[in-house]
PDB file of C-alpha atoms in Angstrom:
ATOM      1  CA  MET A   1      69.027   1.366 163.800  1.00 61.00           C
ATOM      2  CA  ALA A   2      65.499   1.372 165.359  1.00 78.00           C
ATOM      3  CA  ARG A   3      65.466  -0.560 168.731  1.00 93.00           C
ATOM      4  CA  TYR A   4      61.865  -1.578 167.987  1.00 94.00           C
ATOM      5  CA  PRO A   5      60.707  -3.210 164.642  1.00 91.00           C
ATOM      6  CA  LEU A   6      58.261  -1.421 162.599  1.00 92.00           C
ATOM      7  CA  PRO A   7      54.966  -3.100 162.444  1.00 94.00           C
ATOM      8  CA  ASP A   8      53.612  -4.339 159.157  1.00 94.00           C
ATOM      9  CA  LEU A   9      51.174  -1.842 157.783  1.00 95.00           C
ATOM     10  CA  ASN A  10      48.640  -4.720 156.901  1.00 95.00           C
ATOM     11  CA  THR A  11      48.439  -5.812 160.564  1.00 96.00           C
ATOM     12  CA  LEU A  12      47.426  -2.416 161.646  1.00 97.00           C
ATOM     13  CA  PRO A  13      43.828  -1.119 162.381  1.00 97.00           C
ATOM     14  CA  ALA A  14      42.012   0.094 159.381  1.00 98.00           C
ATOM     15  CA  ASP A  15      41.902   3.656 160.535  1.00 98.00           C
ATOM     16  CA  ILE A  16      45.435   3.748 161.194  1.00 98.00           C
ATOM     17  CA  GLN A  17      46.259   2.070 157.778  1.00 97.00           C
ATOM     18  CA  ALA A  18      44.113   4.537 156.001  1.00 97.00           C
ATOM     19  CA  LYS A  19      45.929   7.617 157.573  1.00 97.00           C
ATOM     20  CA  ILE A  20      49.349   6.049 156.863  1.00 98.00           C
ATOM     21  CA  LEU A  21      48.468   5.464 153.126  1.00 97.00           C
ATOM     22  CA  GLU A  22      47.039   8.952 153.018  1.00 97.00           C
ATOM     23  CA  VAL A  23      50.274  10.384 154.277  1.00 97.00           C
ATOM     24  CA  GLN A  24      52.216   8.130 152.011  1.00 97.00           C
ATOM     25  CA  GLU A  25      50.126   9.386 148.872  1.00 97.00           C
ATOM     26  CA  LYS A  26      50.676  12.975 149.761  1.00 95.00           C
ATOM     27  CA  ALA A  27      54.634  12.783 150.809  1.00 95.00           C
ATOM     28  CA  GLY A  28      55.494   9.862 148.456  1.00 96.00           C
ATOM     29  CA  PHE A  29      56.846   7.755 151.248  1.00 96.00           C
ATOM     30  CA  VAL A  30      55.693   6.850 154.858  1.00 96.00           C
ATOM     31  CA  PRO A  31      57.554   8.858 157.456  1.00 97.00           C
ATOM     32  CA  ASN A  32      58.970   6.359 160.008  1.00 96.00           C
ATOM     33  CA  VAL A  33      57.135   7.925 162.897  1.00 97.00           C
ATOM     34  CA  PHE A  34      53.775   6.960 161.604  1.00 97.00           C
ATOM     35  CA  LEU A  35      54.759   3.197 161.714  1.00 96.00           C
ATOM     36  CA  ALA A  36      57.104   3.367 164.758  1.00 96.00           C
ATOM     37  CA  PHE A  37      54.209   4.716 166.917  1.00 96.00           C
ATOM     38  CA  ALA A  38      51.729   2.319 165.157  1.00 97.00           C
ATOM     39  CA  ARG A  39      53.137  -0.585 167.354  1.00 95.00           C
ATOM     40  CA  ARG A  40      50.731   0.818 170.073  1.00 97.00           C
ATOM     41  CA  PRO A  41      47.462   1.703 168.500  1.00 97.00           C
ATOM     42  CA  ALA A  42      45.865   3.469 171.337  1.00 98.00           C
ATOM     43  CA  GLU A  43      49.150   5.543 171.787  1.00 97.00           C
ATOM     44  CA  TRP A  44      49.217   6.322 168.152  1.00 98.00           C
ATOM     45  CA  HIS A  45      45.669   7.702 168.111  1.00 98.00           C
ATOM     46  CA  ALA A  46      46.547   9.773 171.316  1.00 98.00           C
ATOM     47  CA  PHE A  47      49.713  10.950 169.884  1.00 98.00           C
ATOM     48  CA  PHE A  48      48.380  12.010 166.439  1.00 98.00           C
ATOM     49  CA  ALA A  49      45.236  13.491 167.872  1.00 98.00           C
ATOM     50  CA  TYR A  50      47.379  15.951 169.949  1.00 98.00           C
ATOM     51  CA  HIS A  51      49.872  16.568 167.091  1.00 98.00           C
ATOM     52  CA  ASP A  52      46.896  17.439 164.743  1.00 97.00           C
ATOM     53  CA  ALA A  53      45.001  19.617 167.477  1.00 97.00           C
ATOM     54  CA  LEU A  54      48.384  21.660 167.791  1.00 97.00           C
ATOM     55  CA  MET A  55      49.686  21.660 164.157  1.00 97.00           C
ATOM     56  CA  LEU A  56      46.473  22.156 162.406  1.00 95.00           C
ATOM     57  CA  ARG A  57      44.737  24.588 164.794  1.00 92.00           C
ATOM     58  CA  GLU A  58      42.774  27.181 163.062  1.00 92.00           C
ATOM     59  CA  GLY A  59      42.992  30.755 164.077  1.00 92.00           C
ATOM     60  CA  SER A  60      46.438  30.682 165.553  1.00 92.00           C
ATOM     61  CA  GLY A  61      48.916  33.588 165.052  1.00 95.00           C
ATOM     62  CA  LEU A  62      51.618  31.148 164.306  1.00 98.00           C
ATOM     63  CA  SER A  63      52.193  30.284 160.699  1.00 97.00           C
ATOM     64  CA  LYS A  64      53.044  26.576 159.618  1.00 97.00           C
ATOM     65  CA  GLY A  65      56.549  27.757 159.173  1.00 98.00           C
ATOM     66  CA  ASP A  66      56.646  29.230 162.648  1.00 98.00           C
ATOM     67  CA  ARG A  67      55.388  25.848 164.201  1.00 98.00           C
ATOM     68  CA  GLU A  68      58.112  23.880 162.289  1.00 98.00           C
ATOM     69  CA  MET A  69      60.755  26.275 163.354  1.00 98.00           C
ATOM     70  CA  ILE A  70      59.795  25.744 166.837  1.00 98.00           C
ATOM     71  CA  ILE A  71      60.036  22.092 166.384  1.00 98.00           C
ATOM     72  CA  THR A  72      63.355  22.204 164.466  1.00 98.00           C
ATOM     73  CA  THR A  73      64.975  24.394 167.120  1.00 98.00           C
ATOM     74  CA  THR A  74      63.787  22.766 170.261  1.00 98.00           C
ATOM     75  CA  SER A  75      64.460  19.286 168.738  1.00 98.00           C
ATOM     76  CA  ALA A  76      68.076  20.333 168.203  1.00 98.00           C
ATOM     77  CA  ALA A  77      68.318  21.354 171.831  1.00 98.00           C
ATOM     78  CA  ASN A  78      66.929  17.743 172.916  1.00 98.00           C
ATOM     79  CA  HIS A  79      69.460  16.260 170.318  1.00 98.00           C
ATOM     80  CA  CYS A  80      66.590  14.305 168.264  1.00 98.00           C
ATOM     81  CA  LEU A  81      68.002  13.543 164.809  1.00 98.00           C
ATOM     82  CA  TYR A  82      64.606  12.340 163.705  1.00 98.00           C
ATOM     83  CA  CYS A  83      62.816  15.544 164.280  1.00 98.00           C
ATOM     84  CA  VAL A  84      65.580  17.939 163.207  1.00 98.00           C
ATOM     85  CA  VAL A  85      65.822  16.188 159.971  1.00 98.00           C
ATOM     86  CA  ALA A  86      62.061  15.800 159.294  1.00 98.00           C
ATOM     87  CA  HIS A  87      60.814  18.852 160.671  1.00 98.00           C
ATOM     88  CA  GLY A  88      63.708  20.625 159.119  1.00 98.00           C
ATOM     89  CA  ALA A  89      62.543  19.484 155.725  1.00 97.00           C
ATOM     90  CA  ILE A  90      59.045  20.666 156.291  1.00 97.00           C
ATOM     91  CA  LEU A  91      60.332  24.124 157.540  1.00 98.00           C
ATOM     92  CA  ARG A  92      62.529  24.502 154.477  1.00 97.00           C
ATOM     93  CA  ILE A  93      59.375  23.975 152.194  1.00 96.00           C
ATOM     94  CA  TYR A  94      57.102  26.185 154.412  1.00 97.00           C
ATOM     95  CA  GLU A  95      59.531  29.032 154.716  1.00 96.00           C
ATOM     96  CA  LYS A  96      60.858  28.596 151.142  1.00 95.00           C
ATOM     97  CA  LYS A  97      64.445  29.042 152.485  1.00 95.00           C
ATOM     98  CA  PRO A  98      66.825  26.076 151.906  1.00 94.00           C
ATOM     99  CA  LEU A  99      69.187  27.160 154.747  1.00 96.00           C
ATOM    100  CA  VAL A 100      66.816  28.043 157.609  1.00 97.00           C
ATOM    101  CA  ALA A 101      66.481  24.679 159.204  1.00 97.00           C
ATOM    102  CA  ASP A 102      70.335  24.195 159.470  1.00 97.00           C
ATOM    103  CA  GLN A 103      70.540  27.714 160.740  1.00 98.00           C
ATOM    104  CA  VAL A 104      67.919  27.410 163.551  1.00 98.00           C
ATOM    105  CA  ALA A 105      69.074  23.853 164.557  1.00 98.00           C
ATOM    106  CA  VAL A 106      72.697  25.006 165.030  1.00 98.00           C
ATOM    107  CA  ASN A 107      71.996  28.579 166.468  1.00 98.00           C
ATOM    108  CA  TYR A 108      68.890  30.012 166.008  1.00 98.00           C
ATOM    109  CA  ARG A 109      70.107  33.488 167.362  1.00 98.00           C
ATOM    110  CA  LYS A 110      72.381  33.771 164.194  1.00 98.00           C
ATOM    111  CA  ALA A 111      69.737  32.577 161.813  1.00 98.00           C
ATOM    112  CA  ASP A 112      68.190  34.578 158.894  1.00 96.00           C
ATOM    113  CA  ILE A 113      64.657  34.883 160.704  1.00 98.00           C
ATOM    114  CA  THR A 114      62.712  37.963 161.787  1.00 98.00           C
ATOM    115  CA  PRO A 115      62.910  39.547 165.284  1.00 98.00           C
ATOM    116  CA  ARG A 116      59.366  38.173 165.892  1.00 98.00           C
ATOM    117  CA  GLN A 117      60.522  34.670 165.213  1.00 98.00           C
ATOM    118  CA  ARG A 118      63.720  35.175 167.265  1.00 98.00           C
ATOM    119  CA  ALA A 119      61.447  36.247 170.298  1.00 98.00           C
ATOM    120  CA  MET A 120      59.299  33.109 169.643  1.00 98.00           C
ATOM    121  CA  LEU A 121      62.289  30.759 169.643  1.00 98.00           C
ATOM    122  CA  ASP A 122      63.812  32.569 172.786  1.00 98.00           C
ATOM    123  CA  PHE A 123      60.404  31.599 174.628  1.00 98.00           C
ATOM    124  CA  ALA A 124      60.364  28.101 173.083  1.00 98.00           C
ATOM    125  CA  MET A 125      63.837  27.501 174.289  1.00 98.00           C
ATOM    126  CA  LYS A 126      63.040  28.647 177.744  1.00 98.00           C
ATOM    127  CA  VAL A 127      59.981  26.241 177.811  1.00 98.00           C
ATOM    128  CA  CYS A 128      62.242  23.563 176.365  1.00 98.00           C
ATOM    129  CA  LEU A 129      65.284  23.867 178.758  1.00 98.00           C
ATOM    130  CA  HIS A 130      64.132  26.126 181.710  1.00 98.00           C
ATOM    131  CA  SER A 131      60.417  26.165 182.074  1.00 98.00           C
ATOM    132  CA  GLY A 132      60.620  26.438 185.825  1.00 98.00           C
ATOM    133  CA  THR A 133      61.993  30.008 185.083  1.00 98.00           C
ATOM    134  CA  ILE A 134      59.209  31.344 183.023  1.00 98.00           C
ATOM    135  CA  GLU A 135      57.831  34.668 184.330  1.00 98.00           C
ATOM    136  CA  ASP A 136      55.525  37.354 183.370  1.00 98.00           C
ATOM    137  CA  ALA A 137      58.254  39.245 181.680  1.00 98.00           C
ATOM    138  CA  ASP A 138      58.556  36.461 179.038  1.00 98.00           C
ATOM    139  CA  PHE A 139      54.948  37.017 178.055  1.00 98.00           C
ATOM    140  CA  THR A 140      55.460  40.824 178.069  1.00 98.00           C
ATOM    141  CA  ALA A 141      58.365  40.209 175.634  1.00 98.00           C
ATOM    142  CA  LEU A 142      56.155  38.200 173.331  1.00 98.00           C
ATOM    143  CA  HIS A 143      53.218  40.540 173.354  1.00 98.00           C
ATOM    144  CA  ALA A 144      55.815  43.387 172.151  1.00 98.00           C
ATOM    145  CA  HIS A 145      56.173  41.154 168.962  1.00 98.00           C
ATOM    146  CA  GLY A 146      52.330  40.913 168.477  1.00 98.00           C
ATOM    147  CA  PHE A 147      51.796  37.498 169.980  1.00 98.00           C
ATOM    148  CA  ASN A 148      48.717  37.039 172.147  1.00 98.00           C
ATOM    149  CA  ASP A 149      48.264  34.883 175.026  1.00 98.00           C
ATOM    150  CA  GLU A 150      46.765  32.042 172.776  1.00 97.00           C
ATOM    151  CA  ASP A 151      49.904  32.189 170.389  1.00 98.00           C
ATOM    152  CA  ILE A 152      51.882  31.931 173.531  1.00 98.00           C
ATOM    153  CA  TRP A 153      50.100  28.695 174.540  1.00 98.00           C
ATOM    154  CA  ASP A 154      50.731  27.344 171.091  1.00 98.00           C
ATOM    155  CA  ILE A 155      54.460  28.049 171.305  1.00 98.00           C
ATOM    156  CA  GLY A 156      54.609  26.229 174.705  1.00 98.00           C
ATOM    157  CA  ALA A 157      52.320  23.433 173.732  1.00 98.00           C
ATOM    158  CA  ILE A 158      54.268  22.663 170.568  1.00 98.00           C
ATOM    159  CA  THR A 159      57.520  22.737 172.495  1.00 98.00           C
ATOM    160  CA  ALA A 160      56.315  20.622 175.204  1.00 98.00           C
ATOM    161  CA  PHE A 161      54.681  18.024 172.706  1.00 98.00           C
ATOM    162  CA  PHE A 162      57.763  17.666 170.794  1.00 98.00           C
ATOM    163  CA  GLY A 163      59.764  17.196 173.806  1.00 98.00           C
ATOM    164  CA  LEU A 164      57.780  14.071 174.277  1.00 98.00           C
ATOM    165  CA  SER A 165      58.182  13.253 170.766  1.00 98.00           C
ATOM    166  CA  ASN A 166      62.030  13.915 170.747  1.00 98.00           C
ATOM    167  CA  ARG A 167      62.375  11.684 173.940  1.00 98.00           C
ATOM    168  CA  MET A 168      60.435   8.750 172.220  1.00 97.00           C
ATOM    169  CA  ALA A 169      62.301   8.984 168.905  1.00 97.00           C
ATOM    170  CA  ASN A 170      65.687   9.082 170.847  1.00 97.00           C
ATOM    171  CA  MET A 171      64.705   6.093 173.249  1.00 97.00           C
ATOM    172  CA  SER A 172      63.304   4.097 170.151  1.00 96.00           C
ATOM    173  CA  GLY A 173      66.348   4.749 167.900  1.00 96.00           C
ATOM    174  CA  MET A 174      63.912   6.067 165.252  1.00 96.00           C
ATOM    175  CA  LEU A 175      65.772   7.253 162.262  1.00 95.00           C
ATOM    176  CA  PRO A 176      64.759   9.760 159.692  1.00 96.00           C
ATOM    177  CA  ASN A 177      63.740   8.633 156.299  1.00 96.00           C
ATOM    178  CA  PRO A 178      66.385   9.355 153.535  1.00 95.00           C
ATOM    179  CA  GLU A 179      63.870  11.430 151.630  1.00 96.00           C
ATOM    180  CA  PHE A 180      63.783  13.989 154.383  1.00 96.00           C
ATOM    181  CA  TYR A 181      67.303  15.050 153.803  1.00 96.00           C
ATOM    182  CA  LEU A 182      66.882  16.655 150.402  1.00 93.00           C
ATOM    183  CA  MET A 183      63.363  17.955 150.767  1.00 94.00           C
ATOM    184  CA  GLY A 184      63.232  21.735 150.447  1.00 93.00           C
ATOM    185  CA  ARG A 185      66.954  22.003 149.654  1.00 90.00           C
ATOM    186  CA  VAL A 186      66.664  21.941 145.772  1.00 78.00           C
ATOM    187  CA  PRO A 187      63.829  22.970 143.490  1.00 67.00           C
ATOM    188  CA  LYS A 188      61.265  20.166 142.710  1.00 67.00           C
ATOM    189  CA  GLN A 189      61.690  18.840 139.062  1.00 67.00           C
ATOM    190  CA  LYS A 190      58.869  19.490 137.074  1.00 66.00           C
TER     191      LYS A 190
END
């Protein structure tokens, strides 16, 4: 159960209402994170501006699936139910693999992913759990898999940003929407 009540959509600033309604139109529901963070509009704006800068950045060597894989894996390490379930659903959809989110959340080293993705997650987990031990050899290992320094920045920034998100979700008691649990597991009905 959430520790902070979700605000009434009708009481929010017009720009936040518009964005939430846009997400609802696309997803068919309002992900709880949009309302949970809207209780403080200035923080909502800052959070989603940085989220969008990271997740929608053009020219990155990371696919949308790669980004969601980083989030799902590191969110599991941070014990964040909301982000594992929500971003795991998005990961399943982007990768078109119904098992991948569960695999990377439990043990990415045994998941059905590419060696490149495994190297990416090795680095993300180091950023997540042991950032003080990052050294040049970590960059060399990623370069060997075709990542450039901007891609490596993306891996680190996504990991760090979702570390904040994981902690806020855990602290606030944010729960995943029930819709996320089935997304990407079974084919959509036509």
